[in-house]
C-alpha cells in the first residue's frame, strides 16, 4: 500500500473524478473512499480518466454498518466493485466498530476473510477500532486486520491505539491527517482548535520552507503511518504530495507529538450506533 493516498470524504460527486484524476497525475497511487461517501462511481471514473493502469492504483473502500452481517457484507463488495468498475479491491475495511452491534461486526469481518481467501480483495482491515474492539475482533477472527484507519492528527495522535496496532502488526492509517476534523464545518461543535493554525507547526513549517499540511503529512510518514489527506483543490492536492524532499528532525517530531490533547474532534468510536446511522447504501 502506498503510504500516502487521497481521501475523498465530503468531496462532492461532481468534483471527485477530477480530484482523483489530478491526484493520479501528480503521483498519488492510492485513493481512499467509502460506500457511505456516495462517490465510489466518480472515484472509478477518475481512475479511468487518468489513463493510469488500474493495477498501479491502490483502491481502498469501506463497508458501512447497515451492510454488516455475513451475506450483507459479501453483497456490499458487489455494490462497491460495481460502482468503482473494478473486479478486485486492494483494501476493504469495516468503517465503524459499531460496538453495540458487535455480532454483526464480527459476521461482517468473516465475510471480509472470505473475500480475501477468494482473491476478491487483496487486504482487509478496520476503521475507528479501539484497542478493546480489536481484541474483541481477534477473539473471533483468524486474519489480523492489515490496517486500522482512525482519527489521527497532532491534536489527537492516539498513542495507545498506535501502540496496540503496532503490537499486532496492524498499520495505523490517519484519517483527518492534516486535521480537517478540527476545522471543517460539521456537527462537531465550535470548541475545536484548528490544527492548521497551530504555532508550533507553523514554526516547523517556516524552518523548512514548507506548509503546515506538508509538515503534518511528513510527521505521519516518518512515524510509519499511512495518511490520506483530502482535497478537491488541484493546488492543494499537489501540495499534499510534495513531501518527499525534506525530513523532520527527531526533536521536531517530538514537538508535534507533544501537541496531543488526548481528545477526539470527531465522533467517539465507542458511541452507540443508533438506527438513524444505519442508512442504506444504494445498489447503484
Ligand atoms: P483532512 O485532514 O484530509 O483535511 C481536509 C480539509 O483540509 C478539507 O477542508 C480541505 O479542503 C483542506 N485542505 C486539504 N489540503 C490542504 C492544504 N494543503 N492546506 C490547507 N487546507 C487543506 O480531513 P478529512 O476528514 O477529509 O480526512 C481525510 C480522509 O480520511 C477523508 O477524505 C476520508 O477519505 C478519510 N476519513 C475517514 C473517516 C473514517 O471514519 N474512517 C472519517 C473522516 C475522514 P479542500 O478540499 O478545499 O482543499
GROMACS .gro file of N, CA and C in nm, residues 86-210:
model
  375
   86UNK      N    1  -1.451  -0.206  -1.095
   86UNK     CA    2  -1.332  -0.291  -1.083
   86UNK      C    3  -1.374  -0.432  -1.039
   87UNK      N    4  -1.282  -0.527  -1.056
   87UNK     CA    5  -1.315  -0.665  -1.021
   87UNK      C    6  -1.254  -0.708  -0.890
   88UNK      N    7  -1.161  -0.628  -0.842
   88UNK     CA    8  -1.092  -0.663  -0.716
   88UNK      C    9  -1.064  -0.532  -0.642
   89UNK      N   10  -1.075  -0.538  -0.510
   89UNK     CA   11  -1.040  -0.421  -0.427
   89UNK      C   12  -0.903  -0.447  -0.365
   90UNK      N   13  -0.826  -0.341  -0.350
   90UNK     CA   14  -0.695  -0.358  -0.286
   90UNK      C   15  -0.708  -0.368  -0.136
   91UNK      N   16  -0.801  -0.292  -0.080
   91UNK     CA   17  -0.821  -0.295   0.066
   91UNK      C   18  -0.968  -0.265   0.094
   92UNK      N   19  -1.032  -0.353   0.168
   92UNK     CA   20  -1.172  -0.332   0.210
   92UNK      C   21  -1.175  -0.335   0.362
   93UNK      N   22  -1.230  -0.228   0.421
   93UNK     CA   23  -1.229  -0.218   0.567
   93UNK      C   24  -1.370  -0.194   0.622
   94UNK      N   25  -1.390  -0.235   0.747
   94UNK     CA   26  -1.516  -0.205   0.816
   94UNK      C   27  -1.508  -0.061   0.865
   95UNK      N   28  -1.608   0.020   0.830
   95UNK     CA   29  -1.600   0.165   0.851
   95UNK      C   30  -1.606   0.204   0.998
   96UNK      N   31  -1.681   0.127   1.079
   96UNK     CA   32  -1.702   0.160   1.220
   96UNK      C   33  -1.702   0.031   1.300
   97UNK      N   34  -1.664   0.041   1.428
   97UNK     CA   35  -1.668  -0.081   1.509
   97UNK      C   36  -1.813  -0.117   1.546
   98UNK      N   37  -1.904  -0.018   1.556
   98UNK     CA   38  -2.044  -0.045   1.592
   98UNK      C   39  -2.050  -0.142   1.710
   99UNK      N   40  -1.991  -0.100   1.822
   99UNK     CA   41  -1.969  -0.191   1.935
   99UNK      C   42  -2.098  -0.248   1.991
  100UNK      N   43  -2.208  -0.173   1.978
  100UNK     CA   44  -2.335  -0.224   2.030
  100UNK      C   45  -2.400  -0.326   1.934
  101UNK      N   46  -2.342  -0.342   1.816
  101UNK     CA   47  -2.394  -0.440   1.719
  101UNK      C   48  -2.283  -0.539   1.685
  102UNK      N   49  -2.199  -0.571   1.785
  102UNK     CA   50  -2.071  -0.634   1.751
  102UNK      C   51  -2.084  -0.772   1.688
  103UNK      N   52  -2.196  -0.843   1.715
  103UNK     CA   53  -2.214  -0.973   1.647
  103UNK      C   54  -2.218  -0.953   1.496
  104UNK      N   55  -2.286  -0.847   1.456
  104UNK     CA   56  -2.293  -0.818   1.311
  104UNK      C   57  -2.158  -0.771   1.259
  105UNK      N   58  -2.084  -0.698   1.342
  105UNK     CA   59  -1.949  -0.653   1.302
  105UNK      C   60  -1.860  -0.776   1.277
  106UNK      N   61  -1.870  -0.872   1.367
  106UNK     CA   62  -1.787  -0.993   1.351
  106UNK      C   63  -1.829  -1.072   1.226
  107UNK      N   64  -1.959  -1.082   1.204
  107UNK     CA   65  -2.006  -1.152   1.084
  107UNK      C   66  -1.956  -1.081   0.958
  108UNK      N   67  -1.956  -0.947   0.964
  108UNK     CA   68  -1.906  -0.868   0.850
  108UNK      C   69  -1.758  -0.898   0.828
  109UNK      N   70  -1.682  -0.907   0.936
  109UNK     CA   71  -1.538  -0.933   0.922
  109UNK      C   72  -1.514  -1.073   0.866
  110UNK      N   73  -1.599  -1.169   0.907
  110UNK     CA   74  -1.586  -1.304   0.850
  110UNK      C   75  -1.607  -1.301   0.698
  111UNK      N   76  -1.699  -1.217   0.655
  111UNK     CA   77  -1.720  -1.202   0.510
  111UNK      C   78  -1.595  -1.143   0.445
  112UNK      N   79  -1.531  -1.047   0.512
  112UNK     CA   80  -1.405  -0.992   0.457
  112UNK      C   81  -1.301  -1.103   0.445
  113UNK      N   82  -1.296  -1.191   0.547
  113UNK     CA   83  -1.199  -1.302   0.540
  113UNK      C   84  -1.228  -1.392   0.420
  114UNK      N   85  -1.356  -1.415   0.393
  114UNK     CA   86  -1.394  -1.497   0.275
  114UNK      C   87  -1.351  -1.427   0.146
  115UNK      N   88  -1.378  -1.295   0.139
  115UNK     CA   89  -1.340  -1.220   0.019
  115UNK      C   90  -1.189  -1.223  -0.003
  116UNK      N   91  -1.115  -1.220   0.107
  116UNK     CA   92  -0.969  -1.227   0.098
  116UNK      C   93  -0.925  -1.365   0.048
  117UNK      N   94  -0.985  -1.468   0.106
  117UNK     CA   95  -0.948  -1.605   0.066
  117UNK      C   96  -0.980  -1.630  -0.081
  118UNK      N   97  -1.089  -1.567  -0.129
  118UNK     CA   98  -1.130  -1.585  -0.269
  118UNK      C   99  -1.054  -1.495  -0.366
  119UNK      N  100  -0.970  -1.406  -0.314
  119UNK     CA  101  -0.895  -1.315  -0.402
  119UNK      C  102  -0.978  -1.199  -0.451
  120UNK      N  103  -1.096  -1.177  -0.392
  120UNK     CA  104  -1.177  -1.063  -0.437
  120UNK      C  105  -1.131  -0.932  -0.373
  121UNK      N  106  -1.056  -0.942  -0.266
  121UNK     CA  107  -0.986  -0.827  -0.208
  121UNK      C  108  -0.842  -0.870  -0.181
  122UNK      N  109  -0.751  -0.773  -0.185
  122UNK     CA  110  -0.610  -0.808  -0.162
  122UNK      C  111  -0.572  -0.793  -0.016
  123UNK      N  112  -0.650  -0.713   0.058
  123UNK     CA  113  -0.624  -0.698   0.202
  123UNK      C  114  -0.753  -0.651   0.269
  124UNK      N  115  -0.762  -0.677   0.400
  124UNK     CA  116  -0.882  -0.638   0.476
  124UNK      C  117  -0.839  -0.565   0.603
  125UNK      N  118  -0.932  -0.485   0.654
  125UNK     CA  119  -0.896  -0.409   0.774
  125UNK      C  120  -1.018  -0.349   0.840
  126UNK      N  121  -0.991  -0.253   0.927
  126UNK     CA  122  -1.096  -0.191   1.007
  126UNK      C  123  -1.072  -0.040   1.015
  127UNK      N  124  -1.172   0.029   1.068
  127UNK     CA  125  -1.160   0.172   1.089
  127UNK      C  126  -1.232   0.209   1.218
  128UNK      N  127  -1.175   0.305   1.289
  128UNK     CA  128  -1.234   0.354   1.414
  128UNK      C  129  -1.244   0.243   1.519
  129UNK      N  130  -1.151   0.150   1.517
  129UNK     CA  131  -1.148   0.044   1.618
  129UNK      C  132  -1.055   0.084   1.731
  130UNK      N  133  -1.108   0.080   1.853
  130UNK     CA  134  -1.024   0.099   1.971
  130UNK      C  135  -0.945  -0.030   1.996
  131UNK      N  136  -0.840  -0.023   2.080
  131UNK     CA  137  -0.769  -0.149   2.112
  131UNK      C  138  -0.863  -0.255   2.169
  132UNK      N  139  -0.961  -0.215   2.250
  132UNK     CA  140  -1.055  -0.314   2.306
  132UNK      C  141  -1.138  -0.379   2.196
  133UNK      N  142  -1.178  -0.300   2.096
  133UNK     CA  143  -1.257  -0.356   1.986
  133UNK      C  144  -1.171  -0.451   1.902
  134UNK      N  145  -1.044  -0.416   1.883
  134UNK     CA  146  -0.954  -0.507   1.809
  134UNK      C  147  -0.942  -0.639   1.886
  135UNK      N  148  -0.929  -0.631   2.018
  135UNK     CA  149  -0.919  -0.753   2.098
  135UNK      C  150  -1.044  -0.839   2.083
  136UNK      N  151  -1.160  -0.775   2.089
  136UNK     CA  152  -1.286  -0.849   2.072
  136UNK      C  153  -1.292  -0.914   1.935
  137UNK      N  154  -1.248  -0.840   1.836
  137UNK     CA  155  -1.249  -0.894   1.699
  137UNK      C  156  -1.155  -1.014   1.690
  138UNK      N  157  -1.036  -0.999   1.747
  138UNK     CA  158  -0.936  -1.106   1.733
  138UNK      C  159  -0.975  -1.232   1.811
  139UNK      N  160  -1.069  -1.220   1.907
  139UNK     CA  161  -1.121  -1.341   1.972
  139UNK      C  162  -1.198  -1.428   1.873
  140UNK      N  163  -1.250  -1.365   1.767
  140UNK     CA  164  -1.334  -1.438   1.672
  140UNK      C  165  -1.272  -1.452   1.534
  141UNK      N  166  -1.174  -1.368   1.503
  141UNK     CA  167  -1.121  -1.363   1.366
  141UNK      C  168  -0.997  -1.450   1.351
  142UNK      N  169  -0.965  -1.483   1.227
  142UNK     CA  170  -0.840  -1.555   1.203
  142UNK      C  171  -0.736  -1.467   1.133
  143UNK      N  172  -0.782  -1.366   1.062
  143UNK     CA  173  -0.690  -1.278   0.988
  143UNK      C  174  -0.675  -1.146   1.065
  144UNK      N  175  -0.553  -1.109   1.096
  144UNK     CA  176  -0.528  -0.981   1.162
  144UNK      C  177  -0.556  -0.870   1.060
  145UNK      N  178  -0.631  -0.766   1.100
  145UNK     CA  179  -0.654  -0.656   1.005
  145UNK      C  180  -0.521  -0.597   0.956
  146UNK      N  181  -0.513  -0.566   0.827
  146UNK     CA  182  -0.390  -0.506   0.775
  146UNK      C  183  -0.379  -0.361   0.820
  147UNK      N  184  -0.494  -0.297   0.837
  147UNK     CA  185  -0.497  -0.152   0.862
  147UNK      C  186  -0.605  -0.121   0.965
  148UNK      N  187  -0.579  -0.022   1.050
  148UNK     CA  188  -0.682   0.039   1.134
  148UNK      C  189  -0.680   0.188   1.103
  149UNK      N  190  -0.784   0.237   1.038
  149UNK     CA  191  -0.791   0.378   0.998
  149UNK      C  192  -0.865   0.455   1.109
  150UNK      N  193  -0.795   0.550   1.170
  150UNK     CA  194  -0.851   0.620   1.287
  150UNK      C  195  -0.827   0.771   1.275
  151UNK      N  196  -0.906   0.849   1.352
  151UNK     CA  197  -0.879   0.993   1.360
  151UNK      C  198  -0.738   1.012   1.415
  152UNK      N  199  -0.653   1.080   1.340
  152UNK     CA  200  -0.516   1.096   1.388
  152UNK      C  201  -0.450   1.218   1.323
  153UNK      N  202  -0.432   1.320   1.405
  153UNK     CA  203  -0.366   1.444   1.365
  153UNK      C  204  -0.295   1.494   1.491
  154UNK      N  205  -0.221   1.603   1.483
  154UNK     CA  206  -0.140   1.641   1.601
  154UNK      C  207  -0.221   1.666   1.728
  155UNK      N  208  -0.346   1.706   1.719
  155UNK     CA  209  -0.424   1.728   1.842
  155UNK      C  210  -0.489   1.599   1.895
  156UNK      N  211  -0.479   1.492   1.819
  156UNK     CA  212  -0.535   1.363   1.867
  156UNK      C  213  -0.454   1.251   1.803
  157UNK      N  214  -0.337   1.223   1.861
  157UNK     CA  215  -0.248   1.128   1.793
  157UNK      C  216  -0.260   0.985   1.846
  158UNK      N  217  -0.346   0.964   1.944
  158UNK     CA  218  -0.384   0.828   1.984
  158UNK      C  219  -0.265   0.734   2.006
  159UNK      N  220  -0.168   0.772   2.092
  159UNK     CA  221  -0.052   0.686   2.109
  159UNK      C  222  -0.087   0.544   2.156
  160UNK      N  223  -0.189   0.529   2.240
  160UNK     CA  224  -0.221   0.395   2.290
  160UNK      C  225  -0.274   0.306   2.177
  161UNK      N  226  -0.357   0.363   2.091
  161UNK     CA  227  -0.409   0.283   1.979
  161UNK      C  228  -0.297   0.252   1.880
  162UNK      N  229  -0.211   0.350   1.857
  162UNK     CA  230  -0.097   0.323   1.767
  162UNK      C  231  -0.012   0.208   1.821
  163UNK      N  232   0.009   0.209   1.952
  163UNK     CA  233   0.094   0.105   2.013
  163UNK      C  234   0.026  -0.032   2.003
  164UNK      N  235  -0.105  -0.034   2.030
  164UNK     CA  236  -0.178  -0.161   2.023
  164UNK      C  237  -0.181  -0.214   1.880
  165UNK      N  238  -0.201  -0.124   1.783
  165UNK     CA  239  -0.198  -0.166   1.642
  165UNK      C  240  -0.061  -0.226   1.609
  166UNK      N  241   0.043  -0.153   1.648
  166UNK     CA  242   0.179  -0.197   1.613
  166UNK      C  243   0.211  -0.334   1.674
  167UNK      N  244   0.160  -0.358   1.794
  167UNK     CA  245   0.189  -0.486   1.861
  167UNK      C  246   0.133  -0.604   1.782
  168UNK      N  247   0.027  -0.578   1.705
  168UNK     CA  248  -0.033  -0.685   1.624
  168UNK      C  249   0.013  -0.680   1.478
  169UNK      N  250   0.096  -0.583   1.445
  169UNK     CA  251   0.141  -0.570   1.307
  169UNK      C  252   0.040  -0.500   1.218
  170UNK      N  253  -0.051  -0.424   1.279
  170UNK     CA  254  -0.153  -0.350   1.204
  170UNK      C  255  -0.097  -0.212   1.169
  171UNK      N  256  -0.109  -0.172   1.043
  171UNK     CA  257  -0.068  -0.037   1.004
  171UNK      C  258  -0.175   0.062   1.050
  172UNK      N  259  -0.133   0.164   1.123
  172UNK     CA  260  -0.227   0.270   1.160
  172UNK      C  261  -0.234   0.371   1.046
  173UNK      N  262  -0.357   0.398   1.005
  173UNK     CA  263  -0.379   0.491   0.895
  173UNK      C  264  -0.455   0.611   0.951
  174UNK      N  265  -0.405   0.731   0.922
  174UNK     CA  266  -0.461   0.852   0.981
  174UNK      C  267  -0.572   0.908   0.894
  175UNK      N  268  -0.693   0.917   0.952
  175UNK     CA  269  -0.795   0.999   0.884
  175UNK      C  270  -0.794   1.138   0.946
  176UNK      N  271  -0.837   1.236   0.866
  176UNK     CA  272  -0.814   1.378   0.902
  176UNK      C  273  -0.667   1.399   0.937
  177UNK      N  274  -0.575   1.354   0.851
  177UNK     CA  275  -0.433   1.358   0.885
  177UNK      C  276  -0.377   1.499   0.897
  178UNK      N  277  -0.443   1.596   0.828
  178UNK     CA  278  -0.399   1.736   0.841
  178UNK      C  279  -0.503   1.813   0.922
  179UNK      N  280  -0.582   1.736   0.998
  179UNK     CA  281  -0.671   1.798   1.096
  179UNK      C  282  -0.801   1.853   1.042
  180UNK      N  283  -0.846   1.807   0.926
  180UNK     CA  284  -0.972   1.857   0.871
  180UNK      C  285  -1.085   1.857   0.974
  181UNK      N  286  -1.091   1.752   1.053
  181UNK     CA  287  -1.198   1.741   1.153
  181UNK      C  288  -1.188   1.853   1.258
  182UNK      N  289  -1.073   1.919   1.267
  182UNK     CA  290  -1.059   2.029   1.363
  182UNK      C  291  -1.104   2.162   1.304
  183UNK      N  292  -1.133   2.165   1.173
  183UNK     CA  293  -1.173   2.295   1.117
  183UNK      C  294  -1.284   2.290   1.014
  184UNK      N  295  -1.312   2.177   0.950
  184UNK     CA  296  -1.419   2.188   0.851
  184UNK      C  297  -1.555   2.190   0.919
  185UNK      N  298  -1.655   2.252   0.853
  185UNK     CA  299  -1.787   2.263   0.917
  185UNK      C  300  -1.847   2.125   0.937
  186UNK      N  301  -1.925   2.110   1.039
  186UNK     CA  302  -1.988   1.981   1.065
  186UNK      C  303  -2.054   1.983   1.199
  187UNK      N  304  -2.112   1.870   1.238
  187UNK     CA  305  -2.187   1.867   1.363
  187UNK      C  306  -2.099   1.845   1.485
  188UNK      N  307  -1.971   1.888   1.477
  188UNK     CA  308  -1.878   1.852   1.583
  188UNK      C  309  -1.858   1.961   1.687
  189UNK      N  310  -1.930   2.073   1.673
  189UNK     CA  311  -1.921   2.176   1.776
  189UNK      C  312  -1.816   2.279   1.743
  190UNK      N  313  -1.820   2.390   1.814
  190UNK     CA  314  -1.734   2.503   1.781
  190UNK      C  315  -1.619   2.521   1.878
  191UNK      N  316  -1.599   2.424   1.966
  191UNK     CA  317  -1.490   2.437   2.063
  191UNK      C  318  -1.357   2.389   2.004
  192UNK      N  319  -1.363   2.344   1.879
  192UNK     CA  320  -1.242   2.285   1.822
  192UNK      C  321  -1.136   2.392   1.795
  193UNK      N  322  -1.010   2.357   1.817
  193UNK     CA  323  -0.899   2.443   1.777
  193UNK      C  324  -0.848   2.391   1.644
  194UNK      N  325  -0.819   2.481   1.553
  194UNK     CA  326  -0.778   2.444   1.418
  194UNK      C  327  -0.628   2.411   1.415
  195UNK      N  328  -0.597   2.284   1.397
  195UNK     CA  329  -0.456   2.242   1.400
  195UNK      C  330  -0.377   2.305   1.285
  196UNK      N  331  -0.446   2.340   1.178
  196UNK     CA  332  -0.379   2.404   1.064
  196UNK      C  333  -0.318   2.539   1.104
  197UNK      N  334  -0.371   2.599   1.214
  197UNK     CA  335  -0.321   2.730   1.258
  197UNK      C  336  -0.233   2.719   1.382
  198UNK      N  337  -0.187   2.599   1.412
  198UNK     CA  338  -0.106   2.580   1.532
  198UNK      C  339   0.031   2.648   1.519
  199UNK      N  340   0.074   2.719   1.625
  199UNK     CA  341   0.201   2.794   1.619
  199UNK      C  342   0.323   2.704   1.607
  200UNK      N  343   0.323   2.592   1.677
  200UNK     CA  344   0.438   2.500   1.671
  200UNK      C  345   0.454   2.446   1.529
  201UNK      N  346   0.343   2.406   1.471
  201UNK     CA  347   0.350   2.350   1.334
  201UNK      C  348   0.390   2.460   1.236
  202UNK      N  349   0.339   2.580   1.257
  202UNK     CA  350   0.375   2.693   1.169
  202UNK      C  351   0.525   2.719   1.177
  203UNK      N  352   0.582   2.714   1.298
  203UNK     CA  353   0.726   2.741   1.314
  203UNK      C  354   0.809   2.634   1.245
  204UNK      N  355   0.768   2.509   1.260
  204UNK     CA  356   0.843   2.399   1.195
  204UNK      C  357   0.830   2.412   1.043
  205UNK      N  358   0.712   2.447   0.998
  205UNK     CA  359   0.690   2.463   0.853
  205UNK      C  360   0.781   2.575   0.799
  206UNK      N  361   0.786   2.687   0.871
  206UNK     CA  362   0.868   2.800   0.825
  206UNK      C  363   1.014   2.761   0.820
  207UNK      N  364   1.059   2.682   0.917
  207UNK     CA  365   1.200   2.642   0.921
  207UNK      C  366   1.239   2.558   0.799
  208UNK      N  367   1.141   2.488   0.741
  208UNK     CA  368   1.169   2.401   0.625
  208UNK      C  369   1.123   2.462   0.494
  209UNK      N  370   1.063   2.581   0.498
  209UNK     CA  371   1.006   2.638   0.375
  209UNK      C  372   0.892   2.553   0.323
  210UNK      N  373   0.817   2.492   0.413
  210UNK     CA  374   0.706   2.405   0.376
  210UNK      C  375   0.577   2.459   0.440
   0.00000   0.00000   0.00000
